[in-house]
Amino acid sequence: MTKIRIAIQKSGRLNEESLQILKDCGISIDNGKDQLKASSRNFPMEVFYLRNGDIPQYLRDGVVDIAIIGENVLVEKGEDISIAEKLGFSKCKVSLAVPKSFKYKSIQDFEGKRIATSYPNTVNNYLKDKGITADLHIISGSVEIAPNIGLADAICDIVSSGSTLFKNNLKEVEVMLTSEAVLAVSPKISEERRALLEKLQFRIQSVLRARGSKYVLLNAPNEKLEEVLSLLPGMRSPTVLPLAEKGWSSVHTVINKDSFWEVIDELKKAGAEGILVCPIEKMVL
Ligand SMILES: Nc1ncnc2c1ncn2[C@@H]1O[C@H](COP(=O)(O)OP(=O)(O)OP(=O)(O)O)[C@@H](O)[C@H]1O
Ligand SMILES: O=P(O)(O)OC[C@H]1O[C@H](OP(=O)(O)OP(=O)(O)O)[C@H](O)[C@@H]1O
Ligand SMILES: [Mg+2]
C-alpha cells in the first residue's frame, strides 16, 4: 500500500504540536522512544523524525512528501517548496536587533556592522534589497549573547515574546518576516500520494476551524430573542428551540474564539442567561 511520508521535527519547539495536530486528525502513530521512523496504524502514513533545518532538503529531493516545518526555515533555505496549509502554531518573527543603547535611526545604520545570526540568507537578502553590506557571523544558537561578548554589533534571530531580547539588553529594530508552522509539500510528490495529502488536508482544515471556534448554548426570553439573535453569527444561522418553560427559548450557535468574550458581554446585556461555552472537536463545512 502507498503511504505518504511526512517529516516532523525530531525534538524542539515544533515536535509536540506537530504530533498533536496529527492526533487531532485521528491519526495514531506508534511512537517508540528514539525511533527515527514510525508508521500510523490507521492512516497510510510514515513519519520521519528529522532536524527542522534539514527538512527543506529532504522535501526538495523527494525523500519525504510533506513536512511540518517553520515557514522561516523554508525562507532561509530558499527552496522552491509550496505550502499547503498554515497551521497556526509556533508563530514568531525573524528580526534584526541592536543593543538598547544603540541610537537606531534607519536600516542604513547596519552598513558595515557585524551581525550574528543563524539565518544568513534571510539577512543577506533583506540587506541586499536595501543596498546595505554587513559582515555576518554565522552561529547556530544563543545568538542573543553575541553583542554582549563583543562578537557582533547586532543580531538577527527569532523573536516571539521578546523576553530573550529583553534579558540580553537588546531591542528589535526591523522585522524581516513573520512565520508559523506550515504543512509544506515536496515538488516531487506523486499523484497517488497527493490524493493522500488531500485527505489529510481535509482533516487538518476541520481541526483548525474547530480550534478557532466555540459552541455556545444560551437561554433567552422570547421577547428578547430578536436582539439576542442579531448578535450571533452561527455556521449558517443559529438554532432556536423552545424550552419546557413557556416564553423561553434555547439558542445554539458557533462563535469565533477571538471575539467570543465580547459577544458574550453583549448577549448578557441583551437578556441571555445560562450561557454555556463548549470546545468543538471537528468542524466540517
Ligand atoms: N520562541 C519561539 N516562539 C515561537 N516559535 C519559535 C520560537 N523559536 C523558534 N520557533 C519556531 O520553531 C521552529 C523550531 O525551533 P527550534 O528552536 O525547536 O529548532 P531549530 O533550532 O530551528 O531546529 P532544528 O534543531 O530541529 O534544526 C523555528 O524554526 C521557528 O519556526
Ligand atoms: O522572544 P522569545 O519568546 O524570547 O523567543 C525567542 C527565542 O526563542 C528561540 O530560542 P530557543 O528557546 O528555541 O532556543 P535555541 O536558541 O536553543 O533554539 C529563539 O532562538 C530566540 O532565542
Ligand atoms: Mg530555537
mmCIF file of C-alpha atoms and ligand atoms in Angstrom:
data_model
loop_
_atom_site.group_PDB
_atom_site.id
_atom_site.type_symbol
_atom_site.label_atom_id
_atom_site.label_comp_id
_atom_site.label_asym_id
_atom_site.label_seq_id
_atom_site.Cartn_x
_atom_site.Cartn_y
_atom_site.Cartn_z
ATOM 1 C CA MET A 1 0.000 0.000 0.000
ATOM 2 C CA THR A 2 1.281 3.501 -0.832
ATOM 3 C CA LYS A 3 1.954 5.625 2.232
ATOM 4 C CA ILE A 4 2.501 9.358 2.470
ATOM 5 C CA ARG A 5 5.862 10.190 4.046
ATOM 6 C CA ILE A 6 5.797 13.110 6.469
ATOM 7 C CA ALA A 7 8.775 14.788 8.150
ATOM 8 C CA ILE A 8 8.344 16.127 11.664
ATOM 9 C CA GLN A 9 10.892 17.849 13.869
ATOM 10 C CA LYS A 10 12.637 15.220 15.972
ATOM 11 C CA SER A 11 12.842 17.353 19.069
ATOM 12 C CA GLY A 12 12.321 21.023 19.686
ATOM 13 C CA ARG A 13 9.540 23.540 19.582
ATOM 14 C CA LEU A 14 7.560 22.004 16.720
ATOM 15 C CA ASN A 15 7.621 18.353 17.762
ATOM 16 C CA GLU A 16 4.806 18.189 20.283
ATOM 17 C CA GLU A 17 2.274 20.323 18.438
ATOM 18 C CA SER A 18 3.019 18.579 15.141
ATOM 19 C CA LEU A 19 2.189 15.208 16.696
ATOM 20 C CA GLN A 20 -0.852 16.739 18.410
ATOM 21 C CA ILE A 21 -2.332 18.007 15.159
ATOM 22 C CA LEU A 22 -1.948 14.558 13.572
ATOM 23 C CA LYS A 23 -3.584 13.037 16.638
ATOM 24 C CA ASP A 24 -6.464 15.523 16.402
ATOM 25 C CA CYS A 25 -6.827 14.408 12.777
ATOM 26 C CA GLY A 26 -7.423 10.893 14.127
ATOM 27 C CA ILE A 27 -4.013 9.635 13.005
ATOM 28 C CA SER A 28 -2.345 7.396 15.609
ATOM 29 C CA ILE A 29 1.374 6.993 15.413
ATOM 30 C CA ASP A 30 3.248 4.180 17.113
ATOM 31 C CA ASN A 31 5.863 6.184 18.858
ATOM 32 C CA GLY A 32 8.870 4.324 20.180
ATOM 33 C CA LYS A 33 11.366 6.456 22.074
ATOM 34 C CA ASP A 34 14.412 7.384 19.993
ATOM 35 C CA GLN A 35 12.773 5.942 16.893
ATOM 36 C CA LEU A 36 13.603 7.990 13.811
ATOM 37 C CA LYS A 37 10.843 6.459 11.735
ATOM 38 C CA ALA A 38 7.328 5.402 12.693
ATOM 39 C CA SER A 39 4.111 4.324 10.993
ATOM 40 C CA SER A 40 0.485 5.093 11.558
ATOM 41 C CA ARG A 41 -1.867 2.279 12.468
ATOM 42 C CA ASN A 42 -4.936 3.853 10.941
ATOM 43 C CA PHE A 43 -3.746 6.139 8.121
ATOM 44 C CA PRO A 44 -1.356 5.280 5.261
ATOM 45 C CA MET A 45 1.427 7.428 6.673
ATOM 46 C CA GLU A 46 5.099 7.050 7.575
ATOM 47 C CA VAL A 47 6.619 9.595 9.944
ATOM 48 C CA PHE A 48 10.293 10.605 9.776
ATOM 49 C CA TYR A 49 11.720 12.493 12.742
ATOM 50 C CA LEU A 50 14.280 14.975 11.424
ATOM 51 C CA ARG A 51 16.020 18.250 12.246
ATOM 52 C CA ASN A 52 13.901 21.234 11.257
ATOM 53 C CA GLY A 53 16.851 22.767 9.387
ATOM 54 C CA ASP A 54 17.389 19.615 7.283
ATOM 55 C CA ILE A 55 13.752 19.194 6.228
ATOM 56 C CA PRO A 56 13.720 21.568 3.188
ATOM 57 C CA GLN A 57 16.438 19.479 1.544
ATOM 58 C CA TYR A 58 14.510 16.234 2.130
ATOM 59 C CA LEU A 59 11.426 17.841 0.583
ATOM 60 C CA ARG A 60 13.379 19.087 -2.424
ATOM 61 C CA ASP A 61 14.889 15.648 -3.031
ATOM 62 C CA GLY A 62 11.526 13.930 -2.629
ATOM 63 C CA VAL A 63 12.803 11.749 0.224
ATOM 64 C CA VAL A 64 9.684 12.854 2.111
ATOM 65 C CA ASP A 65 6.411 14.024 0.526
ATOM 66 C CA ILE A 66 5.273 16.552 3.112
ATOM 67 C CA ALA A 67 6.546 18.129 6.326
ATOM 68 C CA ILE A 68 5.537 20.225 9.275
ATOM 69 C CA ILE A 69 8.150 22.932 9.436
ATOM 70 C CA GLY A 70 8.707 26.567 10.453
ATOM 71 C CA GLU A 71 7.979 28.822 7.478
ATOM 72 C CA ASN A 72 11.109 30.817 8.360
ATOM 73 C CA VAL A 73 13.264 27.770 7.635
ATOM 74 C CA LEU A 74 11.802 27.415 4.134
ATOM 75 C CA VAL A 75 12.552 31.096 3.501
ATOM 76 C CA GLU A 76 16.101 30.724 4.813
ATOM 77 C CA LYS A 77 16.851 27.682 2.676
ATOM 78 C CA GLY A 78 15.324 29.374 -0.373
ATOM 79 C CA GLU A 79 13.870 26.107 -1.662
ATOM 80 C CA ASP A 80 11.016 26.220 -4.124
ATOM 81 C CA ILE A 81 8.601 24.376 -1.870
ATOM 82 C CA SER A 82 4.891 25.033 -1.731
ATOM 83 C CA ILE A 83 2.880 25.498 1.434
ATOM 84 C CA ALA A 84 -0.385 23.551 1.613
ATOM 85 C CA GLU A 85 -1.619 24.871 4.972
ATOM 86 C CA LYS A 86 -0.612 27.352 7.620
ATOM 87 C CA LEU A 87 -1.029 25.549 10.921
ATOM 88 C CA GLY A 88 -1.446 28.414 13.394
ATOM 89 C CA PHE A 89 1.199 27.426 15.966
ATOM 90 C CA SER A 90 4.868 28.376 16.583
ATOM 91 C CA LYS A 91 4.167 31.923 15.495
ATOM 92 C CA CYS A 92 7.266 34.098 15.554
ATOM 93 C CA LYS A 93 9.183 36.802 13.732
ATOM 94 C CA VAL A 94 12.694 36.876 12.312
ATOM 95 C CA SER A 95 14.058 40.260 13.305
ATOM 96 C CA LEU A 96 17.135 42.418 13.491
ATOM 97 C CA ALA A 97 18.031 43.675 16.969
ATOM 98 C CA VAL A 98 20.655 46.004 18.394
ATOM 99 C CA PRO A 99 21.836 46.855 21.941
ATOM 100 C CA LYS A 100 19.328 49.078 23.793
ATOM 101 C CA SER A 101 21.918 51.852 23.988
ATOM 102 C CA PHE A 102 22.274 51.970 20.178
ATOM 103 C CA LYS A 103 20.558 55.089 18.806
ATOM 104 C CA TYR A 104 18.915 53.374 15.883
ATOM 105 C CA LYS A 105 17.541 55.603 13.101
ATOM 106 C CA SER A 106 17.209 53.507 9.974
ATOM 107 C CA ILE A 107 18.330 50.372 8.201
ATOM 108 C CA GLN A 108 21.338 52.395 6.953
ATOM 109 C CA ASP A 109 22.744 52.027 10.475
ATOM 110 C CA PHE A 110 23.573 48.386 9.615
ATOM 111 C CA GLU A 111 26.101 49.408 6.924
ATOM 112 C CA GLY A 112 29.457 47.771 7.722
ATOM 113 C CA LYS A 113 28.177 46.315 11.016
ATOM 114 C CA ARG A 114 28.885 42.820 12.326
ATOM 115 C CA ILE A 115 25.644 40.835 12.625
ATOM 116 C CA ALA A 116 25.457 37.466 14.391
ATOM 117 C CA THR A 117 22.779 35.098 13.091
ATOM 118 C CA SER A 118 21.666 31.545 12.305
ATOM 119 C CA TYR A 119 19.714 32.880 9.316
ATOM 120 C CA PRO A 120 22.421 34.263 6.968
ATOM 121 C CA ASN A 121 20.415 34.038 3.721
ATOM 122 C CA THR A 122 17.411 35.805 5.206
ATOM 123 C CA VAL A 123 19.612 38.677 6.472
ATOM 124 C CA ASN A 124 21.671 38.865 3.280
ATOM 125 C CA ASN A 125 18.625 39.037 1.033
ATOM 126 C CA TYR A 126 16.952 41.621 3.238
ATOM 127 C CA LEU A 127 20.013 43.886 3.417
ATOM 128 C CA LYS A 128 20.926 43.401 -0.257
ATOM 129 C CA ASP A 129 17.463 44.569 -1.211
ATOM 130 C CA LYS A 130 18.110 47.788 0.729
ATOM 131 C CA GLY A 131 21.611 48.203 -0.744
ATOM 132 C CA ILE A 132 23.395 47.546 2.553
ATOM 133 C CA THR A 133 26.547 45.495 3.093
ATOM 134 C CA ALA A 134 27.183 43.985 6.530
ATOM 135 C CA ASP A 135 29.577 41.446 7.967
ATOM 136 C CA LEU A 136 27.725 38.275 9.010
ATOM 137 C CA HIS A 137 28.847 35.942 11.787
ATOM 138 C CA ILE A 138 27.043 32.653 11.401
ATOM 139 C CA ILE A 139 26.397 30.868 14.693
ATOM 140 C CA SER A 140 23.933 28.101 15.375
ATOM 141 C CA GLY A 141 22.421 29.153 18.705
ATOM 142 C CA SER A 142 22.426 31.552 21.668
ATOM 143 C CA VAL A 143 22.659 34.342 19.123
ATOM 144 C CA GLU A 144 21.382 36.999 21.527
ATOM 145 C CA ILE A 145 24.529 36.776 23.608
ATOM 146 C CA ALA A 146 26.807 37.834 20.709
ATOM 147 C CA PRO A 147 26.732 41.638 21.243
ATOM 148 C CA ASN A 148 27.389 41.229 24.991
ATOM 149 C CA ILE A 149 30.567 39.232 24.411
ATOM 150 C CA GLY A 150 31.869 41.535 21.706
ATOM 151 C CA LEU A 151 31.273 39.100 18.839
ATOM 152 C CA ALA A 152 28.867 41.353 16.953
ATOM 153 C CA ASP A 153 27.238 44.800 16.884
ATOM 154 C CA ALA A 154 23.775 43.426 16.171
ATOM 155 C CA ILE A 155 21.865 40.173 15.766
ATOM 156 C CA CYS A 156 19.208 38.606 13.597
ATOM 157 C CA ASP A 157 17.152 35.881 15.266
ATOM 158 C CA ILE A 158 13.701 34.600 16.075
ATOM 159 C CA VAL A 159 11.580 36.831 18.296
ATOM 160 C CA SER A 160 8.367 35.691 19.897
ATOM 161 C CA SER A 161 7.568 37.231 23.294
ATOM 162 C CA GLY A 162 10.693 39.403 23.101
ATOM 163 C CA SER A 163 11.888 38.220 26.508
ATOM 164 C CA THR A 164 15.208 36.800 25.221
ATOM 165 C CA LEU A 165 15.996 40.184 23.632
ATOM 166 C CA PHE A 166 14.975 41.979 26.809
ATOM 167 C CA LYS A 167 17.112 39.772 29.057
ATOM 168 C CA ASN A 168 20.113 40.387 26.836
ATOM 169 C CA ASN A 169 19.680 44.165 26.713
ATOM 170 C CA LEU A 170 18.695 44.208 23.068
ATOM 171 C CA LYS A 171 15.856 45.880 21.151
ATOM 172 C CA GLU A 172 14.088 44.762 17.998
ATOM 173 C CA VAL A 173 14.531 47.330 15.217
ATOM 174 C CA GLU A 174 13.475 45.587 11.977
ATOM 175 C CA VAL A 175 11.039 42.707 11.429
ATOM 176 C CA MET A 176 12.218 40.847 8.341
ATOM 177 C CA LEU A 177 9.499 38.235 8.260
ATOM 178 C CA THR A 178 6.713 36.618 10.252
ATOM 179 C CA SER A 179 6.451 32.859 10.458
ATOM 180 C CA GLU A 180 4.355 29.982 11.770
ATOM 181 C CA ALA A 181 4.366 26.208 11.436
ATOM 182 C CA VAL A 182 3.233 25.127 7.970
ATOM 183 C CA LEU A 183 2.455 21.947 6.075
ATOM 184 C CA ALA A 184 4.977 22.008 3.215
ATOM 185 C CA VAL A 185 4.859 19.813 0.103
ATOM 186 C CA SER A 186 7.680 18.262 -1.919
ATOM 187 C CA PRO A 187 7.746 19.303 -5.595
ATOM 188 C CA LYS A 188 8.307 15.589 -6.326
ATOM 189 C CA ILE A 189 5.157 14.238 -4.641
ATOM 190 C CA SER A 190 3.444 11.537 -6.740
ATOM 191 C CA GLU A 191 -0.193 11.721 -7.851
ATOM 192 C CA GLU A 192 -1.087 8.789 -5.620
ATOM 193 C CA ARG A 193 0.423 10.457 -2.578
ATOM 194 C CA ARG A 194 -1.142 13.782 -3.467
ATOM 195 C CA ALA A 195 -4.526 12.105 -3.039
ATOM 196 C CA LEU A 196 -3.467 11.121 0.498
ATOM 197 C CA LEU A 197 -2.302 14.699 1.105
ATOM 198 C CA GLU A 198 -5.749 15.977 0.119
ATOM 199 C CA LYS A 199 -7.356 13.586 2.587
ATOM 200 C CA LEU A 200 -5.014 14.799 5.325
ATOM 201 C CA GLN A 201 -5.617 18.466 4.424
ATOM 202 C CA PHE A 202 -9.376 17.991 4.666
ATOM 203 C CA ARG A 203 -8.921 16.698 8.223
ATOM 204 C CA ILE A 204 -6.436 19.427 9.179
ATOM 205 C CA GLN A 205 -8.816 22.128 7.958
ATOM 206 C CA SER A 206 -11.636 20.682 10.085
ATOM 207 C CA VAL A 207 -9.360 20.619 13.122
ATOM 208 C CA LEU A 208 -8.078 24.180 12.602
ATOM 209 C CA ARG A 209 -11.583 25.528 12.057
ATOM 210 C CA ALA A 210 -12.738 23.827 15.262
ATOM 211 C CA ARG A 211 -9.752 25.205 17.198
ATOM 212 C CA GLY A 212 -10.790 28.705 16.160
ATOM 213 C CA SER A 213 -14.424 28.346 17.257
ATOM 214 C CA LYS A 214 -16.605 27.718 20.314
ATOM 215 C CA TYR A 215 -20.051 26.166 20.540
ATOM 216 C CA VAL A 216 -22.372 28.411 22.564
ATOM 217 C CA LEU A 217 -25.722 27.482 24.130
ATOM 218 C CA LEU A 218 -27.891 30.005 25.941
ATOM 219 C CA ASN A 219 -31.422 30.644 27.126
ATOM 220 C CA ALA A 220 -33.380 33.795 26.346
ATOM 221 C CA PRO A 221 -36.919 35.054 26.966
ATOM 222 C CA ASN A 222 -38.832 35.089 23.674
ATOM 223 C CA GLU A 223 -39.359 38.844 23.726
ATOM 224 C CA LYS A 224 -35.559 39.312 23.769
ATOM 225 C CA LEU A 225 -34.872 36.712 21.062
ATOM 226 C CA GLU A 226 -34.639 39.117 18.169
ATOM 227 C CA GLU A 227 -31.970 41.227 19.855
ATOM 228 C CA VAL A 228 -30.036 38.143 21.019
ATOM 229 C CA LEU A 229 -30.082 36.602 17.527
ATOM 230 C CA SER A 230 -28.891 39.835 15.942
ATOM 231 C CA LEU A 231 -25.633 39.440 17.932
ATOM 232 C CA LEU A 232 -24.945 35.903 16.710
ATOM 233 C CA PRO A 233 -23.254 34.716 13.526
ATOM 234 C CA GLY A 234 -23.529 30.871 13.509
ATOM 235 C CA MET A 235 -22.346 28.481 10.788
ATOM 236 C CA ARG A 236 -25.479 29.064 8.738
ATOM 237 C CA SER A 237 -27.801 30.683 11.262
ATOM 238 C CA PRO A 238 -28.359 29.981 14.964
ATOM 239 C CA THR A 239 -30.611 27.109 16.057
ATOM 240 C CA VAL A 240 -33.606 28.158 18.195
ATOM 241 C CA LEU A 241 -35.506 25.561 20.235
ATOM 242 C CA PRO A 242 -38.383 26.109 22.683
ATOM 243 C CA LEU A 243 -37.623 25.466 26.379
ATOM 244 C CA ALA A 244 -40.034 23.414 28.515
ATOM 245 C CA GLU A 245 -40.759 26.644 30.368
ATOM 246 C CA LYS A 246 -43.232 28.723 28.375
ATOM 247 C CA GLY A 247 -41.994 32.006 26.887
ATOM 248 C CA TRP A 248 -38.312 30.919 26.808
ATOM 249 C CA SER A 249 -36.041 29.592 24.055
ATOM 250 C CA SER A 250 -32.687 27.877 23.861
ATOM 251 C CA VAL A 251 -30.258 29.231 21.259
ATOM 252 C CA HIS A 252 -27.294 27.206 19.896
ATOM 253 C CA THR A 253 -24.554 28.675 17.740
ATOM 254 C CA VAL A 254 -20.856 28.784 16.853
ATOM 255 C CA ILE A 255 -18.741 31.821 17.734
ATOM 256 C CA ASN A 256 -15.196 32.748 16.718
ATOM 257 C CA LYS A 257 -12.836 32.083 19.646
ATOM 258 C CA ASP A 258 -11.214 35.542 19.379
ATOM 259 C CA SER A 259 -14.435 37.519 19.642
ATOM 260 C CA PHE A 260 -16.485 35.364 21.982
ATOM 261 C CA TRP A 261 -15.878 37.280 25.255
ATOM 262 C CA GLU A 262 -17.128 40.478 23.648
ATOM 263 C CA VAL A 263 -20.123 38.726 22.112
ATOM 264 C CA ILE A 264 -20.936 37.123 25.477
ATOM 265 C CA ASP A 265 -20.939 40.513 27.225
ATOM 266 C CA GLU A 266 -23.352 41.813 24.597
ATOM 267 C CA LEU A 267 -25.538 38.703 24.890
ATOM 268 C CA LYS A 268 -25.841 39.123 28.654
ATOM 269 C CA LYS A 269 -26.820 42.767 28.222
ATOM 270 C CA ALA A 270 -29.435 41.706 25.673
ATOM 271 C CA GLY A 271 -31.047 39.318 28.192
ATOM 272 C CA ALA A 272 -29.365 35.949 27.579
ATOM 273 C CA GLU A 273 -28.987 33.616 30.588
ATOM 274 C CA GLY A 274 -27.358 30.267 31.403
ATOM 275 C CA ILE A 275 -24.698 30.693 28.735
ATOM 276 C CA LEU A 276 -22.582 27.558 28.102
ATOM 277 C CA VAL A 277 -19.391 27.709 26.036
ATOM 278 C CA CYS A 278 -18.040 24.367 24.772
ATOM 279 C CA PRO A 279 -14.982 23.368 22.716
ATOM 280 C CA ILE A 280 -15.611 21.936 19.254
ATOM 281 C CA GLU A 281 -13.656 18.862 18.234
ATOM 282 C CA LYS A 282 -14.051 18.949 14.443
ATOM 283 C CA MET A 283 -15.811 21.363 12.138
ATOM 284 C CA VAL A 284 -16.637 20.087 8.653
ATOM 285 C CA LEU A 285 -18.174 22.582 6.236
HETATM 286 N N1 LIG B 1 10.454 31.412 20.658
HETATM 287 C C1 LIG B 1 9.743 30.903 19.665
HETATM 288 N N2 LIG B 1 8.407 31.088 19.607
HETATM 289 C C2 LIG B 1 7.673 30.582 18.600
HETATM 290 N N3 LIG B 1 8.187 29.850 17.601
HETATM 291 C C3 LIG B 1 9.502 29.623 17.615
HETATM 292 C C4 LIG B 1 10.363 30.128 18.641
HETATM 293 N N4 LIG B 1 11.622 29.728 18.401
HETATM 294 C C5 LIG B 1 11.559 29.006 17.275
HETATM 295 N N5 LIG B 1 10.309 28.944 16.780
HETATM 296 C C6 LIG B 1 9.835 28.232 15.558
HETATM 297 O O1 LIG B 1 10.020 26.855 15.789
HETATM 298 C C7 LIG B 1 10.956 26.312 14.850
HETATM 299 C C8 LIG B 1 11.805 25.290 15.548
HETATM 300 O O2 LIG B 1 12.614 25.908 16.522
HETATM 301 P P1 LIG B 1 13.646 25.075 17.405
HETATM 302 O O3 LIG B 1 14.402 26.050 18.199
HETATM 303 O O4 LIG B 1 12.930 23.982 18.085
HETATM 304 O O5 LIG B 1 14.528 24.336 16.345
HETATM 305 P P2 LIG B 1 15.668 24.729 15.350
HETATM 306 O O6 LIG B 1 16.875 25.014 16.107
HETATM 307 O O7 LIG B 1 15.183 25.792 14.390
HETATM 308 O O8 LIG B 1 15.690 23.392 14.510
HETATM 309 P P3 LIG B 1 16.471 22.004 14.496
HETATM 310 O O9 LIG B 1 17.405 21.963 15.659
HETATM 311 O O10 LIG B 1 15.394 20.937 14.578
HETATM 312 O O11 LIG B 1 17.115 22.031 13.152
HETATM 313 C C9 LIG B 1 11.707 27.531 14.318
HETATM 314 O O12 LIG B 1 12.199 27.298 13.013
HETATM 315 C C10 LIG B 1 10.638 28.587 14.327
HETATM 316 O O13 LIG B 1 9.811 28.453 13.193
HETATM 317 O O1 LIG B 2 11.131 36.178 22.019
HETATM 318 P P1 LIG B 2 11.228 34.931 22.870
HETATM 319 O O2 LIG B 2 9.881 34.457 23.318
HETATM 320 O O3 LIG B 2 12.188 35.090 23.986
HETATM 321 O O4 LIG B 2 11.752 33.749 21.919
HETATM 322 C C1 LIG B 2 12.893 33.896 21.128
HETATM 323 C C2 LIG B 2 13.932 32.862 21.422
HETATM 324 O O5 LIG B 2 13.386 31.558 21.204
HETATM 325 C C3 LIG B 2 14.269 30.820 20.374
HETATM 326 O O6 LIG B 2 15.227 30.158 21.111
HETATM 327 P P2 LIG B 2 15.012 28.699 21.736
HETATM 328 O O7 LIG B 2 14.393 28.809 23.070
HETATM 329 O O8 LIG B 2 14.295 27.852 20.738
HETATM 330 O O9 LIG B 2 16.478 28.208 21.939
HETATM 331 P P3 LIG B 2 17.589 27.765 20.850
HETATM 332 O O10 LIG B 2 18.373 29.012 20.565
HETATM 333 O O11 LIG B 2 18.364 26.729 21.556
HETATM 334 O O12 LIG B 2 16.866 27.246 19.640
HETATM 335 C C4 LIG B 2 14.946 31.878 19.526
HETATM 336 O O13 LIG B 2 16.167 31.415 19.007
HETATM 337 C C5 LIG B 2 15.099 33.021 20.470
HETATM 338 O O14 LIG B 2 16.304 32.944 21.178
HETATM 339 MG MG MG B 3 15.304 27.595 18.788
#
